[in-house]
Amino acid sequence: MFVGTKNLEVTMKTSPSPALHASILSFTAAGLLWLGLANQTHADRSSGVVAVDFTPTPLPATDAERVRTYTRSKVRLRHADGSVSEHPLAYRVLFTNRDRVGKNGHPAGQVYDVEGKPVVDPNGDPVIAETPDANSLLKVADRLFLVTHYEYDWMLENGAPPERVPGWYPRMAMSMTLTRLEQAAGTGELRVVGQRPIDFSSVDGLWIPCFGSQTPWNTHLGSEEDYDLYLLGTESGEGPIRAAAGLRALTEIYFKGKRQANPYHYGFIPEVRVEPDGTTQVVKHYNLGRATWEQALVMPDQRTVYLGDDGDHVGLFMFLADRAADLSAGTLYAARWRQTTAARGGAARLDWIRLGHATRAQAKTLIDSGVQFDDIFTAARPDAAPRWQEQGFRAIRAGHSGNEYLKLKPDREQAALVLETRRYAAYLGATTEFNKMEGLAVDPAHRQLFVAMSYIDKGMLREEGAPADHIRLDRVMAGGTYRIELAADRSDTEGRPIDSAWVGLTMQIPPTLLGVDTPADALGNLADPDRVANPDNLFFSQKMRTLFIAEDSATHVNNFLWAYQVDSAKLTRILSLASGAESSGLQVIDNLGGHGYILSNAQHQGEWIPSLPTPVKSRLIAAATTAYGITPKGVLNYYLTA
């Protein structure tokens, strides 16, 4: 288990003029950056600051630097009178996953059961998640609240199967925290004044909340990845099986053995509304479909929502709500990739297949009815493959790299839509060949959606014997960030108009945002460290005209946070994270009380990449030991010793 997780905070302060005077970069359980552009707009730059960019943070040059998170960047402001000013960023800690910042006296990353009681491991120690992910810094009335995801907790080394430690599990139900913050007058500095876990018992708990976003109506939109709960085809062909570890963890740890967990309660988009008094309202939007959701992002029309699906053989989905600022009813679509080139990460025209319409109430009723996979599809045995077409089956790959042969049962379209969304999309001819689709961000001025693809691999390659082979690209293990042009007046594949001006039209990678694979260097880097590798969280700042890109890389020894100026295509490294740590929880606030902030977490530092040479790993362990020390239980404040 990795401990000592910290998040990124960057804060800059201003005088009443747009000039920027000081800056602070710090790691917290919520990250923050102040920018002094609060009163500027993209169209109105006749005075004050007219452009923003950053100077680069150099690569870590020593082992001591490789095991710490730091920045040496400066924010550079270009003013209307032609002058340029630079202001350095710095680093500080607000709180870690093990800090006890709430009145309940438990660490921030503490895991709880359905009754709100702390979960402990077989040794009697508290189970503390080391993986803070999404952040939403929200101003509600005159108060500031921070919603933070805790994604997972590895209890067994390398995700070993539960039988390695009888009665214990590699993953379990997670949580979010609500942190009350105060903003200092003048400086804009934020400090923690309280914290509590958010209760998800009313929606059967929370499973692997990954990235998130903030809605235009000021709520937090989270995610659930259905890893460990996904229904997989068996080698014997007897139909799908449930991943045992996740269901056992939910049943025996979260529900304390009093209730059997249902996999169809997980893999959805949760929304958290925070009230001025700090109470929260939680819903799961079952009608947006079930998958390994990395993130859902609402477009400026407050009706169109894009959903990123994380995993092997996954899809790109779009939801169109019936009413603005209300996700309780709407129509779900899945993209069909029409490839136009295989060069430079590929390019395609996107078609949209209508999957169907559903309400949250309808979807919840289906789940509560006890519907099972076998009530939705008939699965053919693999030995029936030569005759599957004449028997009315359709071949798909969805959620994993194996073929499945399915037949939809009569009148089960809506159950397939909301509970087997990815399979149903593939069944209807949509593309489920994307790989490790991660964060989303929108540039509203240019109507462009950015989509992180962490690895261009598996289904995105040419696949012999695959039921469909829409995407046929060369492997890029460093991945890339795609740009989707959005347009109005689009129709679905049946010719029905799509009532949105934010419908994806074309998809390709800007040249600067394509990763570059390299032979392993002396440190173990497998990708060019001066380019983004394995992009994960994305966030776009309209004020700065900047796309921020956070890495979760197994090809860089150190992950980085990048700033990409979309108008100039300039890419700048602005933060280097401790070796093994991914950058997560990215959010940009352009104006909060006259200050702007960037949030980014660092989670699971010390999770060394496989290509790290043994001598380098030994040196980094020694450097981490020197920097962070070892607890009486033999656990570094950095990573768990083997």
CSV table of N, CA, C and O in Angstrom, one decimal, residues 241-293:
chain,number,residue,atom,x,y,z
A,241,ILE,N,-19.5,-14.9,-16.6
A,241,ILE,CA,-19.3,-15.1,-15.1
A,241,ILE,C,-19.1,-13.7,-14.5
A,241,ILE,O,-18.7,-12.8,-15.1
A,242,ARG,N,-19.4,-13.6,-13.2
A,242,ARG,CA,-19.1,-12.4,-12.5
A,242,ARG,C,-17.7,-12.4,-11.9
A,242,ARG,O,-17.3,-13.4,-11.4
A,243,ALA,N,-17.0,-11.3,-11.9
A,243,ALA,CA,-15.7,-11.2,-11.3
A,243,ALA,C,-15.9,-11.3,-9.8
A,243,ALA,O,-16.5,-10.5,-9.2
A,244,ALA,N,-15.3,-12.4,-9.2
A,244,ALA,CA,-15.7,-12.8,-7.9
A,244,ALA,C,-15.1,-11.8,-6.8
A,244,ALA,O,-15.8,-11.5,-5.8
A,245,ALA,N,-13.9,-11.3,-7.1
A,245,ALA,CA,-13.3,-10.5,-6.0
A,245,ALA,C,-14.1,-9.2,-5.7
A,245,ALA,O,-14.3,-8.9,-4.5
A,246,GLY,N,-14.5,-8.5,-6.6
A,246,GLY,CA,-15.3,-7.3,-6.4
A,246,GLY,C,-16.6,-7.5,-5.7
A,246,GLY,O,-16.9,-6.8,-4.7
A,247,LEU,N,-17.3,-8.6,-6.1
A,247,LEU,CA,-18.6,-8.9,-5.5
A,247,LEU,C,-18.4,-9.4,-4.1
A,247,LEU,O,-19.2,-9.0,-3.2
A,248,ARG,N,-17.4,-10.1,-3.8
A,248,ARG,CA,-17.1,-10.6,-2.5
A,248,ARG,C,-16.8,-9.4,-1.6
A,248,ARG,O,-17.2,-9.3,-0.4
A,249,ALA,N,-16.0,-8.5,-2.1
A,249,ALA,CA,-15.6,-7.3,-1.3
A,249,ALA,C,-16.8,-6.5,-0.9
A,249,ALA,O,-17.0,-6.1,0.3
A,250,LEU,N,-17.7,-6.3,-1.9
A,250,LEU,CA,-18.9,-5.5,-1.6
A,250,LEU,C,-19.8,-6.3,-0.6
A,250,LEU,O,-20.3,-5.7,0.4
A,251,THR,N,-20.0,-7.6,-0.8
A,251,THR,CA,-20.9,-8.3,0.0
A,251,THR,C,-20.4,-8.5,1.4
A,251,THR,O,-21.1,-8.2,2.4
A,252,GLU,N,-19.1,-8.9,1.5
A,252,GLU,CA,-18.6,-9.3,2.9
A,252,GLU,C,-18.0,-8.1,3.6
A,252,GLU,O,-18.0,-8.1,4.9
A,253,ILE,N,-17.5,-7.1,2.9
A,253,ILE,CA,-16.8,-5.9,3.6
A,253,ILE,C,-17.8,-4.7,3.7
A,253,ILE,O,-18.1,-4.2,4.8
A,254,TYR,N,-18.3,-4.3,2.5
A,254,TYR,CA,-19.2,-3.1,2.5
A,254,TYR,C,-20.5,-3.5,3.2
A,254,TYR,O,-21.0,-2.8,4.1
A,255,PHE,N,-21.2,-4.5,2.7
A,255,PHE,CA,-22.5,-4.9,3.3
A,255,PHE,C,-22.4,-5.8,4.5
A,255,PHE,O,-23.4,-6.2,5.1
A,256,LYS,N,-21.2,-6.1,4.9
A,256,LYS,CA,-20.9,-6.9,6.1
A,256,LYS,C,-21.6,-8.2,6.1
A,256,LYS,O,-22.0,-8.8,7.2
A,257,GLY,N,-21.8,-8.8,5.0
A,257,GLY,CA,-22.3,-10.1,4.8
A,257,GLY,C,-23.8,-10.2,5.0
A,257,GLY,O,-24.5,-11.3,4.9
A,258,LYS,N,-24.5,-9.0,5.2
A,258,LYS,CA,-25.9,-9.0,5.4
A,258,LYS,C,-26.7,-8.9,4.1
A,258,LYS,O,-28.0,-9.0,4.1
A,259,ARG,N,-26.0,-8.7,3.0
A,259,ARG,CA,-26.7,-8.6,1.7
A,259,ARG,C,-25.8,-8.9,0.6
A,259,ARG,O,-24.5,-8.7,0.7
A,260,GLN,N,-26.3,-9.6,-0.4
A,260,GLN,CA,-25.5,-10.0,-1.6
A,260,GLN,C,-25.4,-8.8,-2.6
A,260,GLN,O,-26.4,-8.2,-3.0
A,261,ALA,N,-24.2,-8.4,-2.9
A,261,ALA,CA,-24.0,-7.3,-3.9
A,261,ALA,C,-24.5,-7.7,-5.3
A,261,ALA,O,-24.3,-8.8,-5.7
A,262,ASN,N,-25.0,-6.7,-6.0
A,262,ASN,CA,-25.5,-6.9,-7.3
A,262,ASN,C,-24.6,-6.0,-8.3
A,262,ASN,O,-24.5,-4.8,-8.1
A,263,PRO,N,-23.9,-6.7,-9.3
A,263,PRO,CA,-23.0,-5.9,-10.1
A,263,PRO,C,-23.8,-4.8,-10.9
A,263,PRO,O,-23.1,-3.8,-11.3
A,264,TYR,N,-25.1,-4.9,-11.1
A,264,TYR,CA,-25.8,-3.9,-11.8
A,264,TYR,C,-26.2,-2.7,-11.0
A,264,TYR,O,-26.9,-1.8,-11.4
A,265,HIS,N,-25.6,-2.6,-9.8
A,265,HIS,CA,-25.7,-1.4,-9.0
A,265,HIS,C,-24.5,-0.5,-9.2
A,265,HIS,O,-24.4,0.6,-8.6
A,266,TYR,N,-23.5,-0.9,-10.0
A,266,TYR,CA,-22.3,-0.2,-10.1
A,266,TYR,C,-21.9,0.0,-11.6
A,266,TYR,O,-22.3,-0.7,-12.5
A,267,GLY,N,-21.0,1.0,-11.9
A,267,GLY,CA,-20.6,1.3,-13.2
A,267,GLY,C,-21.4,2.4,-13.8
A,267,GLY,O,-21.6,2.5,-15.0
A,268,PHE,N,-21.9,3.4,-12.9
A,268,PHE,CA,-22.7,4.5,-13.4
A,268,PHE,C,-22.1,5.8,-13.0
A,268,PHE,O,-21.0,5.9,-12.4
A,269,ILE,N,-22.7,6.9,-13.4
A,269,ILE,CA,-22.3,8.2,-13.2
A,269,ILE,C,-23.0,8.8,-11.9
A,269,ILE,O,-24.2,9.0,-12.0
A,270,PRO,N,-22.3,9.0,-10.8
A,270,PRO,CA,-23.0,9.6,-9.6
A,270,PRO,C,-22.9,11.1,-9.7
A,270,PRO,O,-21.9,11.7,-10.2
A,271,GLU,N,-23.9,11.8,-9.1
A,271,GLU,CA,-23.9,13.2,-9.0
A,271,GLU,C,-24.0,13.6,-7.6
A,271,GLU,O,-24.8,13.0,-6.9
A,272,VAL,N,-23.2,14.6,-7.1
A,272,VAL,CA,-23.3,15.0,-5.7
A,272,VAL,C,-23.6,16.5,-5.7
A,272,VAL,O,-22.9,17.3,-6.3
A,273,ARG,N,-24.7,16.8,-5.1
A,273,ARG,CA,-25.1,18.2,-4.9
A,273,ARG,C,-24.8,18.6,-3.4
A,273,ARG,O,-25.2,17.9,-2.5
A,274,VAL,N,-24.1,19.7,-3.3
A,274,VAL,CA,-23.7,20.2,-1.9
A,274,VAL,C,-24.6,21.4,-1.6
A,274,VAL,O,-24.7,22.4,-2.4
A,275,GLU,N,-25.2,21.3,-0.4
A,275,GLU,CA,-26.0,22.4,0.1
A,275,GLU,C,-25.2,23.4,0.9
A,275,GLU,O,-24.1,23.1,1.4
A,276,PRO,N,-25.6,24.6,1.1
A,276,PRO,CA,-24.9,25.6,1.8
A,276,PRO,C,-24.5,25.2,3.3
A,276,PRO,O,-23.4,25.6,3.8
A,277,ASP,N,-25.3,24.3,3.9
A,277,ASP,CA,-25.0,23.9,5.2
A,277,ASP,C,-24.0,22.7,5.3
A,277,ASP,O,-23.7,22.2,6.3
A,278,GLY,N,-23.6,22.3,4.1
A,278,GLY,CA,-22.6,21.2,4.0
A,278,GLY,C,-23.3,19.8,3.9
A,278,GLY,O,-22.6,18.8,3.8
A,279,THR,N,-24.6,19.7,3.9
A,279,THR,CA,-25.3,18.4,3.6
A,279,THR,C,-25.1,18.1,2.1
A,279,THR,O,-24.9,19.0,1.3
A,280,THR,N,-25.3,16.9,1.8
A,280,THR,CA,-25.1,16.4,0.4
A,280,THR,C,-26.3,15.6,-0.1
A,280,THR,O,-26.9,14.9,0.7
A,281,GLN,N,-26.6,15.7,-1.3
A,281,GLN,CA,-27.6,14.8,-2.0
A,281,GLN,C,-26.9,14.0,-3.1
A,281,GLN,O,-26.2,14.6,-3.9
A,282,VAL,N,-27.1,12.7,-3.1
A,282,VAL,CA,-26.3,11.8,-4.0
A,282,VAL,C,-27.3,11.1,-4.8
A,282,VAL,O,-28.3,10.5,-4.3
A,283,VAL,N,-27.1,11.0,-6.1
A,283,VAL,CA,-27.9,10.2,-7.1
A,283,VAL,C,-26.9,9.5,-8.0
A,283,VAL,O,-25.8,9.9,-8.2
A,284,LYS,N,-27.3,8.3,-8.5
A,284,LYS,CA,-26.6,7.7,-9.6
A,284,LYS,C,-27.5,7.8,-10.9
A,284,LYS,O,-28.7,7.4,-10.8
A,285,HIS,N,-26.9,8.2,-12.0
A,285,HIS,CA,-27.7,8.4,-13.2
A,285,HIS,C,-27.6,7.1,-14.0
A,285,HIS,O,-26.8,6.9,-15.0
A,286,TYR,N,-28.5,6.1,-13.6
A,286,TYR,CA,-28.5,4.8,-14.2
A,286,TYR,C,-28.8,4.9,-15.7
A,286,TYR,O,-28.4,4.1,-16.5
A,287,ASN,N,-29.6,5.9,-16.1
A,287,ASN,CA,-30.0,6.0,-17.5
A,287,ASN,C,-28.9,6.5,-18.4
A,287,ASN,O,-29.1,6.5,-19.6
A,288,LEU,N,-27.8,6.9,-17.9
A,288,LEU,CA,-26.6,7.3,-18.7
A,288,LEU,C,-25.8,6.1,-19.1
A,288,LEU,O,-24.9,6.2,-19.9
A,289,GLY,N,-26.2,4.9,-18.6
A,289,GLY,CA,-25.6,3.7,-19.0
A,289,GLY,C,-24.5,3.2,-18.1
A,289,GLY,O,-24.0,4.0,-17.2
A,290,ARG,N,-24.1,2.0,-18.3
A,290,ARG,CA,-23.1,1.3,-17.4
A,290,ARG,C,-21.9,0.9,-18.2
A,290,ARG,O,-22.0,0.3,-19.2
A,291,ALA,N,-20.7,1.3,-17.6
A,291,ALA,CA,-19.4,1.0,-18.3
A,291,ALA,C,-18.3,1.2,-17.3
A,291,ALA,O,-18.6,1.5,-16.1
A,292,THR,N,-17.1,1.2,-17.7
A,292,THR,CA,-16.0,1.6,-16.9
A,292,THR,C,-15.8,3.1,-17.1
A,292,THR,O,-14.8,3.6,-17.7
A,293,TRP,N,-16.7,3.9,-16.5
A,293,TRP,CA,-16.7,5.3,-16.8
A,293,TRP,C,-15.5,6.0,-16.1
A,293,TRP,O,-15.3,6.0,-14.9
